[in-house]
Short mmCIF file of N, CA, C and O in Angstrom, two decimals:
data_model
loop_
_atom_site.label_atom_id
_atom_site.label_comp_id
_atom_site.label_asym_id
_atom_site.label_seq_id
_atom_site.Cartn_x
_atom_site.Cartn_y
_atom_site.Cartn_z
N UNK A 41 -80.72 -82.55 208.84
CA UNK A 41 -79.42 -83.10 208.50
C UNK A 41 -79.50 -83.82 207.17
O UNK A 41 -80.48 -84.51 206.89
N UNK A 42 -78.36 -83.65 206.27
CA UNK A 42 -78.22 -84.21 205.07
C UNK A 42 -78.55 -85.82 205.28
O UNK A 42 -78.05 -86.49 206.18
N UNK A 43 -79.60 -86.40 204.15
CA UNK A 43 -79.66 -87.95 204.20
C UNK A 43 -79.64 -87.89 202.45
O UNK A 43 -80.48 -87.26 201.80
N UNK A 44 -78.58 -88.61 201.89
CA UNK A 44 -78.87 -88.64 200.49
C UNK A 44 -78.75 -90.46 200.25
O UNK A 44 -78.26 -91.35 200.94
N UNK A 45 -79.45 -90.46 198.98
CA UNK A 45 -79.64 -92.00 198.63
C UNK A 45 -79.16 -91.75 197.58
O UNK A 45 -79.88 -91.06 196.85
N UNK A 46 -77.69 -92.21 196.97
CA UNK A 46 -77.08 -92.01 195.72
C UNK A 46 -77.04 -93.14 194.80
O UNK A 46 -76.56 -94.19 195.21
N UNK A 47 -77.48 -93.05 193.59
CA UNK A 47 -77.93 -94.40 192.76
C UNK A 47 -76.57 -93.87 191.54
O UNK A 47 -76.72 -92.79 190.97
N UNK A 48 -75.42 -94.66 191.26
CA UNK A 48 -74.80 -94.56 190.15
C UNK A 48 -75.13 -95.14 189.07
O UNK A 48 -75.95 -96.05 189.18
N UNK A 49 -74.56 -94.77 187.58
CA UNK A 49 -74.88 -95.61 186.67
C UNK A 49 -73.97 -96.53 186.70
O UNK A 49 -73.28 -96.28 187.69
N UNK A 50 -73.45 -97.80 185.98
CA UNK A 50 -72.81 -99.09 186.63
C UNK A 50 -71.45 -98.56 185.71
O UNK A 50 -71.31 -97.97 184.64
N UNK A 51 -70.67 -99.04 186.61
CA UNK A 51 -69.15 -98.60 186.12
C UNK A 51 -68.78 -96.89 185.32
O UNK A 51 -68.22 -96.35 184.37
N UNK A 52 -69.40 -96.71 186.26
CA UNK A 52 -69.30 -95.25 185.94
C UNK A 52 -67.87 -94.35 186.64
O UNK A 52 -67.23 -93.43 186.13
N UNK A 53 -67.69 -95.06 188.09
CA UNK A 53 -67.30 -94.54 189.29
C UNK A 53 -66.37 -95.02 189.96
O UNK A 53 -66.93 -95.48 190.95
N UNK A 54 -64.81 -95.30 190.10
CA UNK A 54 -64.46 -96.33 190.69
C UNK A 54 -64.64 -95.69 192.49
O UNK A 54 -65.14 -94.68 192.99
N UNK A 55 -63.93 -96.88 193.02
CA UNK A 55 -64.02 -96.21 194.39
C UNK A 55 -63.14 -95.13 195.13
O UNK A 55 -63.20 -94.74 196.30
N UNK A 56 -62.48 -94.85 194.29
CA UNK A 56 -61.64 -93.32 194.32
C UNK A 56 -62.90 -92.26 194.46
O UNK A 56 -63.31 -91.53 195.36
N UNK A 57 -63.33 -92.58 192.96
CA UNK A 57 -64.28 -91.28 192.95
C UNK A 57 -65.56 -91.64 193.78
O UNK A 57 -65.82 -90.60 194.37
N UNK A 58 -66.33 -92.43 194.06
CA UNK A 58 -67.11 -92.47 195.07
C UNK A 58 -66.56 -92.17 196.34
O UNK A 58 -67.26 -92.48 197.31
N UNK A 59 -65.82 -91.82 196.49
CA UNK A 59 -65.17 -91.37 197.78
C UNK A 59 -65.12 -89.78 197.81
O UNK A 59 -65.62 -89.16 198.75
N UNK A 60 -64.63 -89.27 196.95
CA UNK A 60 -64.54 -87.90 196.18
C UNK A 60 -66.44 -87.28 196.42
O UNK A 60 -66.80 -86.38 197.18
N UNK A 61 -67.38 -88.20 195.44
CA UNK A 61 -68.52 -87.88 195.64
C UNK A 61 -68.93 -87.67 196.88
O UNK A 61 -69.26 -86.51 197.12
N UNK A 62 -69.01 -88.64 197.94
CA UNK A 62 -69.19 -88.46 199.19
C UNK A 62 -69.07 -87.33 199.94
O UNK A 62 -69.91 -86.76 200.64
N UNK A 63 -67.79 -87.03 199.67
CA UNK A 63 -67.25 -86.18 200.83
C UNK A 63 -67.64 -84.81 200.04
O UNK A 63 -67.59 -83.80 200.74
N UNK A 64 -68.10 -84.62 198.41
CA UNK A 64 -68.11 -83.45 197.98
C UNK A 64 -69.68 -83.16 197.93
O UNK A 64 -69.97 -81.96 197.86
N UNK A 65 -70.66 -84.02 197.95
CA UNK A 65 -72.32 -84.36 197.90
C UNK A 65 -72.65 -84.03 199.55
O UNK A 65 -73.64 -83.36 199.84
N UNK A 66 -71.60 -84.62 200.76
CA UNK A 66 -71.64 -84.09 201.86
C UNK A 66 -71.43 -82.45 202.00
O UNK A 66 -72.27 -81.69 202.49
N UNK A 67 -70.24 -82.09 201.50
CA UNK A 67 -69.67 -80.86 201.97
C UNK A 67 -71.24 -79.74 201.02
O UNK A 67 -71.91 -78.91 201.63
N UNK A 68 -71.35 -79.94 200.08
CA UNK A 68 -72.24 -79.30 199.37
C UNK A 68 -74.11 -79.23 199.84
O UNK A 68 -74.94 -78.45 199.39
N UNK A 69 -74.26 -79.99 200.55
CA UNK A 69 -75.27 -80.25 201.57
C UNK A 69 -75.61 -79.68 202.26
O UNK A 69 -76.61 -78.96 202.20
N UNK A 70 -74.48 -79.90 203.65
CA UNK A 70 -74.19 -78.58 204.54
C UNK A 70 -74.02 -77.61 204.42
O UNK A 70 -74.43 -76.81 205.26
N UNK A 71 -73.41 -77.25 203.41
CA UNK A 71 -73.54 -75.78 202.48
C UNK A 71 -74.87 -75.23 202.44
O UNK A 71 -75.20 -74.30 203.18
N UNK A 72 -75.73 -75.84 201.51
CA UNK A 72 -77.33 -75.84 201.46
C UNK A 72 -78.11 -75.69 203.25
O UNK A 72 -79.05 -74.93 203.48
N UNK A 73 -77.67 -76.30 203.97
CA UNK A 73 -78.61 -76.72 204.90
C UNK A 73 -78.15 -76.02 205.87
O UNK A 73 -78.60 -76.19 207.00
N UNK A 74 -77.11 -75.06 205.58
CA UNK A 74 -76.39 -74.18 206.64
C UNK A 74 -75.49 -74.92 208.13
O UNK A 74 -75.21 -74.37 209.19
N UNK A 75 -75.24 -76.28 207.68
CA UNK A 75 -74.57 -76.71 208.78
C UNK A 75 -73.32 -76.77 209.14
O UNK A 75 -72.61 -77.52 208.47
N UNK A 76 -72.79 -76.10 210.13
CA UNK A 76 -71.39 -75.84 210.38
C UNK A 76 -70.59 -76.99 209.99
O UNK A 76 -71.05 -78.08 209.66
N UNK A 77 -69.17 -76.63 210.04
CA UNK A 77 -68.11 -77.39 209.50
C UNK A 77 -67.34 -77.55 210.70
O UNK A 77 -66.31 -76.91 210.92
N UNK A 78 -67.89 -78.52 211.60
CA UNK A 78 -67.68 -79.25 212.81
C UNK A 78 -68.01 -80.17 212.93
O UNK A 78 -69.20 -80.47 213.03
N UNK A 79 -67.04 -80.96 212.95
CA UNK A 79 -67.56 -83.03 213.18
C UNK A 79 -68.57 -83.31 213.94
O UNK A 79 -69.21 -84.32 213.65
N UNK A 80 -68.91 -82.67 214.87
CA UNK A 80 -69.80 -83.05 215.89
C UNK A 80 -71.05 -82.65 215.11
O UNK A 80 -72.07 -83.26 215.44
N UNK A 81 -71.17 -81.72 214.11
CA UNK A 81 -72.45 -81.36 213.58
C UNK A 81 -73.15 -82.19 212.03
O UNK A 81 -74.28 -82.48 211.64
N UNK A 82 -71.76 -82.34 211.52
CA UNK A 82 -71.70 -83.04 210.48
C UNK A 82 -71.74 -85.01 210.17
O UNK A 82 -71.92 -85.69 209.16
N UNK A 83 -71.43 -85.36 211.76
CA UNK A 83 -71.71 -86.54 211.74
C UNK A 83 -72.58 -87.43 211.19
O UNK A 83 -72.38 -88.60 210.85
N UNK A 84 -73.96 -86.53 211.12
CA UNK A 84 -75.13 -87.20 211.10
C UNK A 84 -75.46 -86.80 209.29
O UNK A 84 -76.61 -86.99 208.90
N UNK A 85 -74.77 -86.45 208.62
CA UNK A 85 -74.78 -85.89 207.39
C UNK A 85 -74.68 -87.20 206.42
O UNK A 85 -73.62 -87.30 205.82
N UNK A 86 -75.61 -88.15 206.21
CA UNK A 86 -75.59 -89.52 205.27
C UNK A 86 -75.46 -89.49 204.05
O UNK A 86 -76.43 -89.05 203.43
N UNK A 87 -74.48 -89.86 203.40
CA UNK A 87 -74.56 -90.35 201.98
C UNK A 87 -74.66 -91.99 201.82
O UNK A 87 -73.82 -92.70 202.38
N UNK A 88 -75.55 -92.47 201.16
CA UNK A 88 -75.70 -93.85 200.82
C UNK A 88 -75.54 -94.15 199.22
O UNK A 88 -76.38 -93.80 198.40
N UNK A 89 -74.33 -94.85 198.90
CA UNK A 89 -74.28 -94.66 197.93
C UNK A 89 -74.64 -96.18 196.83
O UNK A 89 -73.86 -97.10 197.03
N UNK A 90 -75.36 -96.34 196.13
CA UNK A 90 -75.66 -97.68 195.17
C UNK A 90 -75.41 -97.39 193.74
O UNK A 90 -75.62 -96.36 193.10
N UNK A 91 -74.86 -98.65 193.33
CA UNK A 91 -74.05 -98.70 191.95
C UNK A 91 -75.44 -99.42 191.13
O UNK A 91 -75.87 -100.46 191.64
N UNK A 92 -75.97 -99.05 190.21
CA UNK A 92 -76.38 -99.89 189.17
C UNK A 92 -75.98 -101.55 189.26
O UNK A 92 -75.15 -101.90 190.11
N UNK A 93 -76.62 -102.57 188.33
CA UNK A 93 -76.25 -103.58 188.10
C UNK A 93 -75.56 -103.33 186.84
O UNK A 93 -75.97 -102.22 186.50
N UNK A 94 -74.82 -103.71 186.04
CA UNK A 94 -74.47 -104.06 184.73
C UNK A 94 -75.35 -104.50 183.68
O UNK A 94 -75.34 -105.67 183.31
N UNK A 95 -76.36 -103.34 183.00
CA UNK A 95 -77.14 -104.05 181.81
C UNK A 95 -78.52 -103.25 182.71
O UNK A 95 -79.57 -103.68 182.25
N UNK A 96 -78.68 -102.58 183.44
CA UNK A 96 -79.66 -102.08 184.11
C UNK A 96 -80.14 -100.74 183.93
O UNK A 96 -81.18 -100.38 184.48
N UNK A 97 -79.23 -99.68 182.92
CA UNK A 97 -79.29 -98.80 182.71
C UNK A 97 -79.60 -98.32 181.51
O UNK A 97 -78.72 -98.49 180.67
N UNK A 98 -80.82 -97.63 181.07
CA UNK A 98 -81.39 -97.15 179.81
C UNK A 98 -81.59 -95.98 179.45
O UNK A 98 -81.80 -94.99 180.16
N UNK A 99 -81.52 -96.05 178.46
CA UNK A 99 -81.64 -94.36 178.32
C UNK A 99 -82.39 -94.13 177.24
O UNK A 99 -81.64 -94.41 176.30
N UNK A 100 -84.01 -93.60 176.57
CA UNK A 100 -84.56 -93.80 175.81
C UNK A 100 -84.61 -95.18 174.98
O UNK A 100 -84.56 -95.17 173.75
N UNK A 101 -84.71 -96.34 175.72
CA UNK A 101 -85.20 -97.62 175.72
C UNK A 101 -83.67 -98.17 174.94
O UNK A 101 -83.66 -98.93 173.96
N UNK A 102 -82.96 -97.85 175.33
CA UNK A 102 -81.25 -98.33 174.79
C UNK A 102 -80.40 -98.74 176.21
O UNK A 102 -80.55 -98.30 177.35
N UNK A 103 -79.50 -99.74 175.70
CA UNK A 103 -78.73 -99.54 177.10
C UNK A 103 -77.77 -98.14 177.08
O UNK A 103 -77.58 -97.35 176.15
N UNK A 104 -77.45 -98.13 177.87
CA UNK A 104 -76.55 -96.74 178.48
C UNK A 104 -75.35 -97.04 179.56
O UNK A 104 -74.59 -96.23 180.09
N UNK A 105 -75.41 -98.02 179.67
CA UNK A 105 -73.68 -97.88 180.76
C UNK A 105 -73.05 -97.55 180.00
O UNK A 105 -73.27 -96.38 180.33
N UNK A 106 -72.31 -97.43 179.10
CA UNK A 106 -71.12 -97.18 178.76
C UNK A 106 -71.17 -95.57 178.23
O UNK A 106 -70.14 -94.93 178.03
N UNK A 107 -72.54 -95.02 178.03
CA UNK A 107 -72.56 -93.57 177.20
C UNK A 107 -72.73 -92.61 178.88
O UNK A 107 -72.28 -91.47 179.00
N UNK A 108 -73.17 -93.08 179.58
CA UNK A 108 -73.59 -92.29 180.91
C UNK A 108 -73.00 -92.17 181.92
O UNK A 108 -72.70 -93.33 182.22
N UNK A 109 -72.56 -91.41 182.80
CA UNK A 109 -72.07 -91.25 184.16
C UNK A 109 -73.10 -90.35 184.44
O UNK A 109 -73.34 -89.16 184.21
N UNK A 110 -73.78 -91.53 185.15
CA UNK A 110 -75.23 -90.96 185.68
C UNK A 110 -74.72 -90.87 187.46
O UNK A 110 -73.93 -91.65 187.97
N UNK A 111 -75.34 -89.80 188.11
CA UNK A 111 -75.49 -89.43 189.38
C UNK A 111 -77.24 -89.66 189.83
O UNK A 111 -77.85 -88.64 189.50
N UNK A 112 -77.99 -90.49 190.35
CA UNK A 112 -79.48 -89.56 190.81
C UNK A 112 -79.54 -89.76 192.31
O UNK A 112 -79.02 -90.69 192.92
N UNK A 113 -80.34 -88.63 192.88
CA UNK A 113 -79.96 -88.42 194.52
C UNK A 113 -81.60 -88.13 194.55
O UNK A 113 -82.25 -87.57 193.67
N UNK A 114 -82.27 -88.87 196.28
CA UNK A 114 -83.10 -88.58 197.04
C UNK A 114 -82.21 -88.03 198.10
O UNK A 114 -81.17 -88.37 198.66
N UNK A 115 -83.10 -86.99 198.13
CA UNK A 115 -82.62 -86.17 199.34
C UNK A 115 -83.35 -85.76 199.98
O UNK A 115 -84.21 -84.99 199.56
N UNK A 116 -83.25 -86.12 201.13
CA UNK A 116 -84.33 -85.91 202.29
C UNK A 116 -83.87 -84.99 203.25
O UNK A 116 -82.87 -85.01 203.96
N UNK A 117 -84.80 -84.15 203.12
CA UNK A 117 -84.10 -82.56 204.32
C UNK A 117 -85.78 -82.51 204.65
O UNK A 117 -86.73 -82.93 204.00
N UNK A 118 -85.67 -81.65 206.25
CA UNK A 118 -87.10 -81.35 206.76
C UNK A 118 -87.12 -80.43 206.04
O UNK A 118 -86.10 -80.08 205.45
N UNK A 119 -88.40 -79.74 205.89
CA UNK A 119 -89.57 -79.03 205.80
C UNK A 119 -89.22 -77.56 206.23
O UNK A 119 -89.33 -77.31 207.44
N UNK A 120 -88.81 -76.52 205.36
CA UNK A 120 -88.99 -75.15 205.50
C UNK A 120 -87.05 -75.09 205.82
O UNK A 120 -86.79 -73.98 206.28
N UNK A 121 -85.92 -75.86 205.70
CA UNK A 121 -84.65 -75.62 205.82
C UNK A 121 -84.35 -75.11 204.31
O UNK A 121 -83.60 -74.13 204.35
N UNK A 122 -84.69 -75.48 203.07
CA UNK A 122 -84.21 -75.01 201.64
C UNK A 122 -85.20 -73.65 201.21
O UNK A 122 -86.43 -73.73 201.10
N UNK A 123 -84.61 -72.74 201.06
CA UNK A 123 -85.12 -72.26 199.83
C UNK A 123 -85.02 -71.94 198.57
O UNK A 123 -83.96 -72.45 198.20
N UNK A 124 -85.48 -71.40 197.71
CA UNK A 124 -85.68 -71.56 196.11
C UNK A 124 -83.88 -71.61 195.88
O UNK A 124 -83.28 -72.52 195.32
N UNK A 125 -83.25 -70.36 196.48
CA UNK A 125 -82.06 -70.22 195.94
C UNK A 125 -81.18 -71.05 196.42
O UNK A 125 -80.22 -71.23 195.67
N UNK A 126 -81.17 -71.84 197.80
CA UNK A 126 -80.28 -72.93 198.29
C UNK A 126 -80.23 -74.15 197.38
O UNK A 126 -79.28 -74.75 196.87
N UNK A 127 -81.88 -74.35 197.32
CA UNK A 127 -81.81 -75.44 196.09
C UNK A 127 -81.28 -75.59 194.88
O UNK A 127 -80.98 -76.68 194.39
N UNK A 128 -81.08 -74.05 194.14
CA UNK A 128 -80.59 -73.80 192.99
C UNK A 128 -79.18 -73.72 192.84
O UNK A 128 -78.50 -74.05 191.87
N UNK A 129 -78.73 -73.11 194.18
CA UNK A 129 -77.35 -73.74 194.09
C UNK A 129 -76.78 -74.58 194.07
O UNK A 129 -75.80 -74.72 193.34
N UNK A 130 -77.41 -75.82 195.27
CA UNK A 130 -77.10 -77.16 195.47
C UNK A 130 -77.01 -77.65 193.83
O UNK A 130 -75.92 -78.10 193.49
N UNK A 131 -78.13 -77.59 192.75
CA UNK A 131 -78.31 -78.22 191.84
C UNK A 131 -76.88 -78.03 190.78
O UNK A 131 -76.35 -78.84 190.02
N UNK A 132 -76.54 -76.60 191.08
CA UNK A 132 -75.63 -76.38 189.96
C UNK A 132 -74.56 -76.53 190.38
O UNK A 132 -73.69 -76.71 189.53
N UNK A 133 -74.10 -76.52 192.04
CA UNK A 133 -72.42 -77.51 192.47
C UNK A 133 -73.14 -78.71 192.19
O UNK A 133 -72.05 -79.28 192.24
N UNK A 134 -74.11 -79.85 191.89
CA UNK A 134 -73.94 -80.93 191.86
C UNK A 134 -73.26 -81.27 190.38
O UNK A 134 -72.23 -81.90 190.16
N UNK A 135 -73.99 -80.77 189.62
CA UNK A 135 -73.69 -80.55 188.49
C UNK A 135 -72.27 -80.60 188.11
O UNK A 135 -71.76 -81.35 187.27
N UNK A 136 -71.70 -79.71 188.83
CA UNK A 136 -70.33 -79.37 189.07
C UNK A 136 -69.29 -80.02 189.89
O UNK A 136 -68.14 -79.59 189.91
N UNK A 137 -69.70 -81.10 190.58
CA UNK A 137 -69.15 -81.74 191.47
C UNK A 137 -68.67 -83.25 190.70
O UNK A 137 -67.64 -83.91 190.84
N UNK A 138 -69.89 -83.47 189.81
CA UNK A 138 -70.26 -84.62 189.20
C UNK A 138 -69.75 -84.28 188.27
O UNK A 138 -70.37 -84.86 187.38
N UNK A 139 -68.81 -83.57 187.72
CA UNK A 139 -68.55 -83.34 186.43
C UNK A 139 -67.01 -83.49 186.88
O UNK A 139 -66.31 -84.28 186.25
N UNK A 140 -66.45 -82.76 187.96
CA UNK A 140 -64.86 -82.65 188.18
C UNK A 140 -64.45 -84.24 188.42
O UNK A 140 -63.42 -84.85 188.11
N UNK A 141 -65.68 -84.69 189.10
CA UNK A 141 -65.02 -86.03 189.81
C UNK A 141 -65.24 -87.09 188.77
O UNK A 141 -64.29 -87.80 188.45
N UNK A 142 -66.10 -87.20 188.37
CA UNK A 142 -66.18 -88.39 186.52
C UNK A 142 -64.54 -88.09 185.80
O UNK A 142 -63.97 -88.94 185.11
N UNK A 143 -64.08 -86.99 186.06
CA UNK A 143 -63.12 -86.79 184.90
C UNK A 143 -63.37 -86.67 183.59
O UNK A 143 -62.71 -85.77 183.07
N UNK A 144 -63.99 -87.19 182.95
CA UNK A 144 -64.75 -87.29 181.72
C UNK A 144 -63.61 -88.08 180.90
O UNK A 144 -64.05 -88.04 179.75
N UNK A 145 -62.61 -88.64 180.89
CA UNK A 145 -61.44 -89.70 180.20
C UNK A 145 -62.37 -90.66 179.96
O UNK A 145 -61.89 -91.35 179.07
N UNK A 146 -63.70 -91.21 180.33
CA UNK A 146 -64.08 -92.12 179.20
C UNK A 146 -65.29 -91.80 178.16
O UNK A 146 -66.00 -92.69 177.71
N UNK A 147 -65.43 -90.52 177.85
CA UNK A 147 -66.46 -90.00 177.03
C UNK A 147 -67.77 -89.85 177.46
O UNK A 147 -68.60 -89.12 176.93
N UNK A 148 -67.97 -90.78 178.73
CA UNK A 148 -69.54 -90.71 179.18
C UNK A 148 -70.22 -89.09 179.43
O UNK A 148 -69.83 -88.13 180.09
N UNK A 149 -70.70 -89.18 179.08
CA UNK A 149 -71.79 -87.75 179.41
C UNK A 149 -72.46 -87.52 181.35
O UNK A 149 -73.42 -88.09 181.88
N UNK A 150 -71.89 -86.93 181.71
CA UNK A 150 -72.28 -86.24 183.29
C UNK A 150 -73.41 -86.09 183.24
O UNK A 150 -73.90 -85.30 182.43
N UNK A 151 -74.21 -86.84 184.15
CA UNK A 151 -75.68 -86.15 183.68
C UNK A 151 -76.47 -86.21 185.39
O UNK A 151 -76.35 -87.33 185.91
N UNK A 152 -76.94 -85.58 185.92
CA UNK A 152 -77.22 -85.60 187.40
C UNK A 152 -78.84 -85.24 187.62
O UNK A 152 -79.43 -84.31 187.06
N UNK A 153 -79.27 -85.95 188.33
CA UNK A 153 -80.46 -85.41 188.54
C UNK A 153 -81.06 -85.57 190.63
O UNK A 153 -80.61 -86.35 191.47
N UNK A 154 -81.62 -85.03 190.72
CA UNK A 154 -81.78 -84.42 192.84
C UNK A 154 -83.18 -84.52 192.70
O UNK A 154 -83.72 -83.77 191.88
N UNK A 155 -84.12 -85.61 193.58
CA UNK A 155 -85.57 -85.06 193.88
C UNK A 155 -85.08 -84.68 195.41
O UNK A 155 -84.39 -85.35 196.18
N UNK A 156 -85.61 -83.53 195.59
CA UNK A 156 -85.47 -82.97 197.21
C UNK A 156 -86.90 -83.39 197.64
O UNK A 156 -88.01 -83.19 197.16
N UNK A 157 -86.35 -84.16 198.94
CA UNK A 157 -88.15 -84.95 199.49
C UNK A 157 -88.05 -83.95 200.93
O UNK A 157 -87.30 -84.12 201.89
N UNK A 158 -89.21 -82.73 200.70
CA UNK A 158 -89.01 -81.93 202.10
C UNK A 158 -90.24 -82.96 202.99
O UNK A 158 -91.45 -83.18 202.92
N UNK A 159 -89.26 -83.31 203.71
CA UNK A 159 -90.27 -84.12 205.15
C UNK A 159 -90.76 -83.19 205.97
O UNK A 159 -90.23 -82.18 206.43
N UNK A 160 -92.16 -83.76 206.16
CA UNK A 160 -93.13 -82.63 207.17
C UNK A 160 -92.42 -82.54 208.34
O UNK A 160 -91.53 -83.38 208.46
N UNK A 161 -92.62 -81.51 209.52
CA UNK A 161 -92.60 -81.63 210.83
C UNK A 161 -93.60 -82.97 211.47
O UNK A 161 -94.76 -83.39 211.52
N UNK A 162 -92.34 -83.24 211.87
CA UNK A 162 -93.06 -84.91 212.99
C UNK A 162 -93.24 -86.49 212.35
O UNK A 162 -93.89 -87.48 212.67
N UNK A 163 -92.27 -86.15 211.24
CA UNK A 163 -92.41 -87.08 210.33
C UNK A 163 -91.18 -88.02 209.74
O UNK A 163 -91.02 -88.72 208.74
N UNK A 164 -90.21 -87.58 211.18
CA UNK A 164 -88.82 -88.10 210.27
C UNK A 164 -88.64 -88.78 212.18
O UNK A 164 -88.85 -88.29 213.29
N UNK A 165 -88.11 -90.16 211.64
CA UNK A 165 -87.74 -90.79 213.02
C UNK A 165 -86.69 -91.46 213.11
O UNK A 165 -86.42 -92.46 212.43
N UNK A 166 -86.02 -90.97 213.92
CA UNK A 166 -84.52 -91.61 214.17
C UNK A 166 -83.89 -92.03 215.58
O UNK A 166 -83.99 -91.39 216.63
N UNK A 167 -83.31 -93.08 215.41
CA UNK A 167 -82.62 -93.59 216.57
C UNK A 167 -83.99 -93.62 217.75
O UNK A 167 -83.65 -93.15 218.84
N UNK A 168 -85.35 -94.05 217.68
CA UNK A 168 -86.15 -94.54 218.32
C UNK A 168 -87.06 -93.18 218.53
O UNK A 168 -87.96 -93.07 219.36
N UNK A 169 -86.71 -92.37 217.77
CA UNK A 169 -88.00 -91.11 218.76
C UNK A 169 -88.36 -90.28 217.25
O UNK A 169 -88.11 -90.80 216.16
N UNK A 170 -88.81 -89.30 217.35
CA UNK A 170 -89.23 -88.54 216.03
C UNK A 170 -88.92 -86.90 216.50
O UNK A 170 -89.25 -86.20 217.46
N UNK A 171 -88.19 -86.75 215.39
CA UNK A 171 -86.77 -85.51 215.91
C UNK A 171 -87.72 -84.06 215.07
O UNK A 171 -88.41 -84.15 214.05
N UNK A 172 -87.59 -83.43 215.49
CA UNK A 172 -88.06 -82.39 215.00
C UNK A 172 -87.05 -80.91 214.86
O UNK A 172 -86.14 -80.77 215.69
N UNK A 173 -87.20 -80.12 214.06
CA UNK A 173 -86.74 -78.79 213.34
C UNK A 173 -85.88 -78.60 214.26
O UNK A 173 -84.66 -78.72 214.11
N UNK A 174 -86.60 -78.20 215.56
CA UNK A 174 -85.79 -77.31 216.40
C UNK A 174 -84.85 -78.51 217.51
O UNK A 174 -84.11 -78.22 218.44
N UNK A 175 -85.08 -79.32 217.20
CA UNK A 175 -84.22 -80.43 217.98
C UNK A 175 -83.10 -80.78 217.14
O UNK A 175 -81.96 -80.71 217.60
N UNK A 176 -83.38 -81.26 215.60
CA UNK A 176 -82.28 -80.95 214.78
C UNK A 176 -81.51 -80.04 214.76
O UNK A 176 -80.30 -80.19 214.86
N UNK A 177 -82.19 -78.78 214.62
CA UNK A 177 -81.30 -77.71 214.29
C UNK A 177 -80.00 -77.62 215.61
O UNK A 177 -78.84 -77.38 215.30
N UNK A 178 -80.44 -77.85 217.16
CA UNK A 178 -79.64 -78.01 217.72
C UNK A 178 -78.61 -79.01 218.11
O UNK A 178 -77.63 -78.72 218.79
N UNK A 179 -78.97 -80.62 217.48
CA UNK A 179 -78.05 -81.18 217.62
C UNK A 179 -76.90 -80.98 216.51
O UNK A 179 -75.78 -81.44 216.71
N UNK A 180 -77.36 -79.97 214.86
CA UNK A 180 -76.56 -79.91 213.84
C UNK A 180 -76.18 -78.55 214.23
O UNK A 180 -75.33 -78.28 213.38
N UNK A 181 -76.31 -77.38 215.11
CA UNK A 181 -75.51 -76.36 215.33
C UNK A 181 -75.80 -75.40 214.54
O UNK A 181 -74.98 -74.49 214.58
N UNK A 182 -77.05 -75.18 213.52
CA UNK A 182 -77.23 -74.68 212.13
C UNK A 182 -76.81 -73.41 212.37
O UNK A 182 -77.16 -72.68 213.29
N UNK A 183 -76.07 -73.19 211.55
CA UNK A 183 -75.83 -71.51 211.68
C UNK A 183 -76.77 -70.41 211.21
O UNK A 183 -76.46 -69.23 211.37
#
């Protein structure tokens, strides 16, 4: 199941569009991870999203809030659900996701970057136990 850790650049985003991101960083996920488009499957689909501080953002040893609408995402999916081409898509709707929803009305440059962290089997623990492939796959319905 989708777990993303979303780091913005600071005032990049109001909460319109972090809302927009969410639901489009979600929908694009499940896409990737093959998970049906059923609440009951998608529940567990996390976006966490964190804003920069103000003055925290650099970009070749310069500040950068105001030139950047930065996106960067940890994404944590088990072990053997992506392959080469899921990933490659994911990368280029993010791309694309992050570009419709910035608007670009204040000149900042879209710029996105995804480390995909594939977690081993037996290595991801939730809600008190340690969930595995085929236990996921059935509480997310994977198609």
């Amino acid at each position: 199941m989708p777990l993303m850790r979303v780091t913005l650049t600071p005032g990049a985003f109001d909460d319109g569009q972090k809302a927009r991101l969410a639901a489009a960083l979600t929908e694009a996920a499940c896409r990737a991870e093959s998970v049906p488009d059923l609440p009951e499957s998608r529940m567990r689909a996390l976006v966490l999203i964190d804003e920069l501080a103000h003055g925290s953002f650099y970009s070749a040893a310069q500040p950068a809030d105001a030139a950047v609408a930065g996106l960067f995402i940890d994404w944590y999916v088990s072990t053997g659900v992506l392959d080469g081409a899921r990933k490659a898509r994911f990368a280029a709707e993010l791309q694309e996701l992050a570009v419709a929803v910035a608007d670009g009305d204040d000149g900042r440059m879209v710029v996105t970057s995804c480390v995909i962290h594939e977690v081993p089997e037996g290595q991801w623990a939730q809600n008190g136990a340690i969930r595995r492939l085929p236990e996921m796959a059935t509480f997310a319905r994977f198609e």
